Amino acid sequence: MFKLILRRLALGVLTLVMVTIIVFVGVEALPGDACTAYLGRDTALETKLAKCRDDFGLNQPAHERFFVWAGGALQGDLGISTRRNKPISDLVQIRLRNTLLLGAAASAVGIPIAILLGVIAALTRDRAADLWISTSAIFAMTLPEFISATLLILFFSVWLGWLPGIVITRPDAPVFEFLQDIILPIIALAFVMTAHILRMVRTCVIDVMASDYVQMAILKGVPYWQVVFRHVLPNALLPTINLVALTLAWLLGGTVVIEVVFNYPGLGRLMLDSVSDRDLALVQAIALILAVLYVGLNLVADLLSLVANPRLRTMKV
C-alpha cells in the first residue's frame, strides 16, 4: 500500500511539472508578449516596451524566466501580474473561492441525484424508468455546455423572469450574495455531471446484481431490498469514487464555458482573460493551481479506493 501511494505521488509530481512546461511553451509560442498587449499597438513605443520588459524580466531568456517562476512557485510566490501589476496570489484567491463555491454547490446537487437515478435505472433495467433516465443522460452528455447554459438563460431568465441570466455580483462579495445568482450555473454544471456519474452507477449496480453471491443471497430468500442496500450498493458505488474525483476536478478546471456564459467571476474566467492579455505569469499560476487540485483529488480517490477495497492493498507494484 505504501509503495502504491509513493507511486501515485511521483506520478502526480511529474504531471505538475509537465503541465507547467506545456503551458509555458504554449504561451511563449504566441506572437507578442504581455507588454505589447498591455501598452497596445499605438502606444507601444520601443522605449516603453524596453522599460516594461525590463521591469517584469521579459527580456531574459525563456528558460531562465521559467526556472525563476518555478522556483518562486515552490516557495509560494506566484509572481506579479504583468497586465494588472498586482500580486497574483491576491488575484486568484477570490476567484478560486468563487470557483470552489460553484463546484461545491453543483456537486452537492448533482452527485446525490446521479446516484439515485443510476440506482433506479439499474433496478428497473430495460423498463420505462431505465429507458427514460438513460436516454436523458445520453442527451445531457452530448449537448454542449454553452447550448444548455443558453437554453437555461432563455427559459428561466428571458421567458419566465424567475432567475438572473448573468452574474452581476462583484467578485469579492460575501458568499451569501452569490446564492441567487449561481442557481442557473449550478444547474448547467450539475446537468452534465449527473449524466456521467449516473451511467457509471447504473453499470456498476447491474454488474453487482448479476454476481454469484448476490444471486445466491436472493435464492436463499434474503429480502430483495436488504440485498440491495447491504450488499449491492456498497460494492457498486466503490468503482465510482475515481469517477466522482475526476468529475470534481473537471468542475474546478473546466468551468470556463459556464463562467463566460453567465459572466461568473471565477478562476476559469480569469484564466481566459489572462490568456487574451498574454499575462504569462497569471496563466502559469492558474494552470498550476488547477493541476494541483486535479492531482490532489485523484490522489484522494486512490487513497479512498485503497482503504475501501482490501484487494488493492495486497496488490504487488
Coordinates of C-alpha atoms in Angstrom, one line a residue:
M1 CA 0.0 0.0 0.0
F2 CA 2.8 2.4 0.9
K3 CA 4.5 1.7 -2.4
L4 CA 1.3 2.4 -4.3
I5 CA 0.9 5.8 -2.5
L6 CA 4.5 6.7 -3.3
R7 CA 3.9 5.8 -6.9
R8 CA 0.8 7.9 -7.1
L9 CA 2.7 10.9 -5.6
A10 CA 5.6 10.5 -8.0
L11 CA 3.2 10.4 -11.0
G12 CA 1.4 13.5 -9.6
V13 CA 4.6 15.5 -9.3
L14 CA 5.6 14.5 -12.8
T15 CA 2.2 15.6 -14.1
L16 CA 2.5 19.0 -12.4
V17 CA 5.9 19.5 -14.0
M18 CA 4.7 18.6 -17.5
V19 CA 1.7 20.9 -17.2
T20 CA 3.8 23.9 -16.2
I21 CA 6.2 23.3 -19.1
I22 CA 3.5 22.7 -21.7
V23 CA 1.6 25.9 -20.7
F24 CA 4.7 28.0 -20.6
V25 CA 5.8 26.8 -24.0
G26 CA 2.3 27.3 -25.4
V27 CA 2.1 30.9 -24.2
E28 CA 5.6 31.6 -25.4
A29 CA 4.7 30.4 -28.9
L30 CA 2.1 33.1 -29.2
P31 CA 3.1 36.3 -31.1
G32 CA 4.0 39.3 -29.0
D33 CA 4.2 39.4 -25.2
A34 CA 2.4 40.8 -22.1
C35 CA 3.9 44.3 -22.6
T36 CA 2.7 44.7 -26.2
A37 CA -0.8 43.6 -25.0
Y38 CA -0.6 46.0 -22.1
L39 CA 0.7 49.1 -23.9
G40 CA -1.3 48.5 -27.1
R41 CA -0.3 49.0 -30.7
D42 CA -0.5 52.7 -30.8
T43 CA 1.4 53.4 -27.6
A44 CA 3.8 50.5 -27.7
L45 CA 6.9 52.6 -28.4
E46 CA 10.3 51.0 -28.2
T47 CA 11.3 52.9 -25.0
K48 CA 8.1 51.9 -23.2
L49 CA 8.4 48.3 -24.4
A50 CA 12.0 48.1 -23.2
K51 CA 11.2 49.5 -19.8
C52 CA 8.1 47.3 -19.4
R53 CA 10.1 44.2 -20.3
D54 CA 12.9 45.1 -18.0
D55 CA 10.5 45.7 -15.1
F56 CA 8.9 42.3 -15.4
G57 CA 12.0 40.4 -16.6
L58 CA 10.6 39.6 -20.0
N59 CA 13.9 40.5 -21.7
Q60 CA 15.6 37.4 -20.1
P61 CA 15.8 34.1 -22.0
A62 CA 12.7 32.0 -21.8
H63 CA 14.3 29.1 -19.9
E64 CA 15.7 31.4 -17.2
R65 CA 12.2 33.0 -16.7
F66 CA 10.7 29.6 -16.4
F67 CA 13.1 28.4 -13.7
V68 CA 12.8 31.7 -11.8
W69 CA 9.0 31.4 -11.8
A70 CA 9.0 27.7 -10.9
G71 CA 11.4 28.4 -8.0
G72 CA 9.2 31.1 -6.7
A73 CA 6.1 28.9 -7.0
L74 CA 7.7 26.3 -4.9
Q75 CA 8.1 28.9 -2.2
G76 CA 4.5 30.1 -2.5
D77 CA 5.4 33.2 -4.6
L78 CA 3.4 33.1 -7.8
G79 CA 4.8 36.4 -9.1
I80 CA 3.3 39.7 -10.3
S81 CA 0.6 40.0 -12.9
T82 CA 2.1 42.0 -15.8
R83 CA -1.2 43.2 -17.0
R84 CA -2.7 44.1 -13.7
N85 CA 0.5 44.9 -11.8
K86 CA -0.7 43.1 -8.7
P87 CA 0.5 40.1 -6.8
I88 CA -1.0 37.0 -8.4
S89 CA -1.9 35.4 -5.1
D90 CA -4.3 38.3 -4.4
L91 CA -5.9 38.0 -7.8
V92 CA -6.5 34.2 -7.7
Q93 CA -7.5 34.0 -4.1
I94 CA -11.0 35.4 -4.5
R95 CA -11.6 33.8 -7.9
L96 CA -10.6 30.4 -6.6
R97 CA -13.1 30.8 -3.8
N98 CA -15.8 31.6 -6.3
T99 CA -14.9 28.6 -8.4
L100 CA -14.8 26.3 -5.4
L101 CA -18.2 27.7 -4.3
L102 CA -19.7 26.9 -7.7
G103 CA -18.1 23.5 -7.9
A104 CA -19.1 22.5 -4.4
A105 CA -22.7 23.6 -4.9
A106 CA -23.0 21.8 -8.2
S107 CA -21.5 18.6 -6.6
A108 CA -23.9 18.8 -3.7
V109 CA -26.8 18.9 -6.1
G110 CA -25.5 16.6 -8.9
I111 CA -23.9 13.7 -7.1
P112 CA -26.9 12.6 -4.9
I113 CA -29.2 12.9 -7.9
A114 CA -26.8 10.9 -10.1
I115 CA -26.5 8.1 -7.6
L116 CA -30.3 8.0 -7.0
L117 CA -31.1 8.0 -10.7
G118 CA -28.3 5.5 -11.5
V119 CA -29.7 3.0 -8.9
I120 CA -33.3 3.5 -10.1
A121 CA -32.2 2.9 -13.7
A122 CA -30.2 -0.3 -12.8
L123 CA -33.0 -1.8 -10.7
T124 CA -35.6 -1.1 -13.5
R125 CA -33.3 -2.3 -16.3
D126 CA -34.9 -2.2 -19.7
R127 CA -38.1 -0.9 -18.3
A128 CA -39.7 2.6 -18.8
A129 CA -37.8 4.3 -16.0
D130 CA -34.5 2.9 -17.2
L131 CA -35.1 3.9 -20.8
W132 CA -36.2 7.4 -19.8
I133 CA -33.2 8.0 -17.5
S134 CA -30.6 6.5 -19.9
T135 CA -31.9 8.5 -22.8
S136 CA -31.9 11.7 -20.8
A137 CA -28.4 11.0 -19.7
I138 CA -27.1 10.4 -23.2
F139 CA -28.8 13.7 -24.3
A140 CA -27.2 15.6 -21.4
M141 CA -23.7 14.2 -22.3
T142 CA -23.9 15.1 -25.9
L143 CA -25.4 18.6 -25.5
P144 CA -22.6 21.2 -25.5
E145 CA -22.4 23.2 -22.3
F146 CA -22.8 26.6 -24.0
I147 CA -26.1 25.4 -25.5
S148 CA -27.6 24.1 -22.3
A149 CA -26.5 27.2 -20.5
T150 CA -28.0 29.4 -23.1
L151 CA -31.3 27.4 -23.0
L152 CA -31.4 27.8 -19.3
I153 CA -31.0 31.6 -19.6
L154 CA -33.6 31.8 -22.3
F155 CA -36.2 29.8 -20.4
F156 CA -35.7 30.8 -16.8
S157 CA -34.5 34.4 -17.2
V158 CA -35.9 35.7 -20.5
W159 CA -39.2 33.9 -20.8
L160 CA -40.2 33.3 -17.1
G161 CA -38.1 36.0 -15.5
W162 CA -37.5 33.9 -12.4
L163 CA -33.7 33.9 -12.2
P164 CA -31.0 36.3 -13.3
G165 CA -29.3 35.4 -16.6
I166 CA -25.9 36.7 -15.7
V167 CA -24.0 37.2 -12.5
I168 CA -23.6 40.9 -11.6
T169 CA -22.3 40.4 -8.1
R170 CA -18.8 41.8 -7.6
P171 CA -16.0 39.1 -7.3
D172 CA -15.1 39.9 -3.7
A173 CA -18.7 39.9 -2.4
P174 CA -19.7 37.7 0.5
V175 CA -20.7 34.2 -0.4
F176 CA -24.4 34.6 0.5
E177 CA -24.7 37.3 -2.1
F178 CA -23.9 34.8 -4.8
L179 CA -26.5 32.3 -3.9
Q180 CA -29.3 33.6 -6.0
D181 CA -27.1 34.4 -9.0
I182 CA -25.5 31.0 -9.2
I183 CA -28.6 28.9 -9.4
L184 CA -28.5 28.7 -13.2
P185 CA -24.8 28.0 -13.4
I186 CA -25.2 25.2 -10.8
I187 CA -27.9 23.6 -12.8
A188 CA -25.8 23.9 -16.0
L189 CA -22.8 22.2 -14.3
A190 CA -24.9 19.6 -12.5
F191 CA -26.7 18.7 -15.7
V192 CA -23.6 17.2 -17.4
M193 CA -22.0 15.9 -14.2
T194 CA -25.1 14.0 -13.2
A195 CA -25.3 12.2 -16.6
H196 CA -21.7 10.9 -16.4
I197 CA -22.0 9.6 -12.9
L198 CA -25.4 8.0 -13.2
R199 CA -24.4 5.9 -16.2
M200 CA -21.4 4.7 -14.2
V201 CA -23.6 3.9 -11.2
R202 CA -26.1 2.1 -13.4
T203 CA -23.4 -0.1 -14.9
C204 CA -21.8 -1.0 -11.6
V205 CA -25.2 -1.8 -9.9
I206 CA -26.1 -4.1 -12.9
D207 CA -22.8 -5.9 -12.7
V208 CA -23.1 -6.5 -8.9
M209 CA -26.7 -7.6 -9.2
A210 CA -25.6 -10.3 -11.7
S211 CA -22.7 -11.5 -9.5
D212 CA -22.9 -15.0 -8.0
Y213 CA -23.0 -14.0 -4.3
V214 CA -26.0 -11.7 -4.9
Q215 CA -27.9 -14.3 -6.9
M216 CA -27.2 -16.8 -4.1
A217 CA -28.5 -14.5 -1.5
I218 CA -31.7 -13.9 -3.4
L219 CA -32.1 -17.7 -3.9
K220 CA -31.7 -18.2 -0.1
G221 CA -34.6 -15.9 0.5
V222 CA -32.8 -12.8 1.7
P223 CA -35.2 -9.9 1.3
Y224 CA -34.7 -8.0 -2.0
W225 CA -34.2 -4.6 -0.5
Q226 CA -31.8 -5.9 2.1
V227 CA -29.7 -7.4 -0.7
V228 CA -29.7 -4.1 -2.5
F229 CA -28.8 -1.8 0.4
R230 CA -26.5 -4.1 2.4
H231 CA -24.6 -5.9 -0.4
V232 CA -25.2 -4.3 -3.8
L233 CA -24.8 -0.6 -3.2
P234 CA -21.6 -0.7 -1.1
N235 CA -19.9 -2.8 -3.7
A236 CA -21.4 -1.0 -6.7
L237 CA -20.6 2.5 -5.5
L238 CA -16.9 1.7 -4.9
P239 CA -15.8 2.0 -8.5
T240 CA -17.5 5.4 -8.8
I241 CA -15.1 7.0 -6.4
N242 CA -12.5 7.7 -9.1
L243 CA -15.1 9.0 -11.5
V244 CA -16.5 11.4 -8.9
A245 CA -13.0 12.7 -8.2
L246 CA -12.4 13.2 -11.9
T247 CA -15.7 14.9 -12.2
L248 CA -14.9 17.3 -9.3
A249 CA -11.6 18.1 -10.9
W250 CA -13.4 18.8 -14.2
L251 CA -15.8 21.1 -12.3
L252 CA -12.9 23.1 -10.9
G253 CA -10.9 23.3 -14.1
G254 CA -13.5 23.0 -16.9
T255 CA -16.0 25.7 -15.9
V256 CA -14.6 28.3 -18.3
V257 CA -17.6 28.0 -20.7
I258 CA -20.1 28.2 -17.9
E259 CA -18.3 31.1 -16.3
V260 CA -18.1 33.0 -19.5
V261 CA -21.8 32.5 -20.5
F262 CA -23.0 33.5 -17.0
N263 CA -20.3 36.2 -16.5
Y264 CA -19.3 34.4 -13.3
P265 CA -16.1 35.8 -11.7
G266 CA -14.3 32.5 -11.2
L267 CA -10.9 31.1 -11.9
G268 CA -11.8 29.9 -15.3
R269 CA -12.9 33.3 -16.5
L270 CA -9.8 34.9 -15.0
M271 CA -7.6 32.4 -16.9
L272 CA -9.4 33.2 -20.2
D273 CA -8.8 36.9 -19.7
S274 CA -5.2 36.3 -18.8
V275 CA -4.6 34.3 -22.0
S276 CA -6.1 37.2 -24.0
D277 CA -3.9 39.7 -22.2
R278 CA -0.8 37.5 -22.6
D279 CA -0.3 37.6 -18.9
L280 CA 2.1 34.6 -18.8
A281 CA 2.7 34.6 -15.0
L282 CA -1.0 34.6 -14.3
V283 CA -1.7 31.8 -16.8
Q284 CA 1.0 29.7 -15.3
A285 CA -0.2 30.3 -11.8
I286 CA -3.8 29.4 -12.6
A287 CA -2.7 26.3 -14.6
L288 CA -0.6 25.2 -11.7
I289 CA -3.4 25.7 -9.2
L290 CA -5.8 23.7 -11.3
A291 CA -3.3 21.0 -11.9
V292 CA -2.6 20.7 -8.1
L293 CA -6.3 20.4 -7.4
Y294 CA -6.7 17.8 -10.2
V295 CA -3.8 15.6 -9.0
G296 CA -4.9 16.1 -5.4
L297 CA -8.4 14.9 -6.0
N298 CA -7.2 11.9 -7.9
L299 CA -4.8 11.0 -5.1
V300 CA -7.6 11.3 -2.5
A301 CA -9.7 9.0 -4.8
D302 CA -6.9 6.5 -4.9
L303 CA -6.4 6.5 -1.2
L304 CA -10.2 6.0 -0.6
S305 CA -10.1 3.1 -3.0
L306 CA -7.2 1.5 -1.2
V307 CA -9.0 1.9 2.2
A308 CA -12.3 0.6 0.9
N309 CA -11.0 -2.3 -1.2
P310 CA -8.7 -4.7 0.7
R311 CA -7.7 -6.4 -2.5
L312 CA -6.0 -3.3 -3.8
R313 CA -3.9 -3.1 -0.6
T314 CA -2.4 -6.5 -1.4
M315 CA -1.6 -5.9 -5.0
K316 CA 2.1 -6.1 -5.9
V317 CA 3.7 -3.0 -7.5

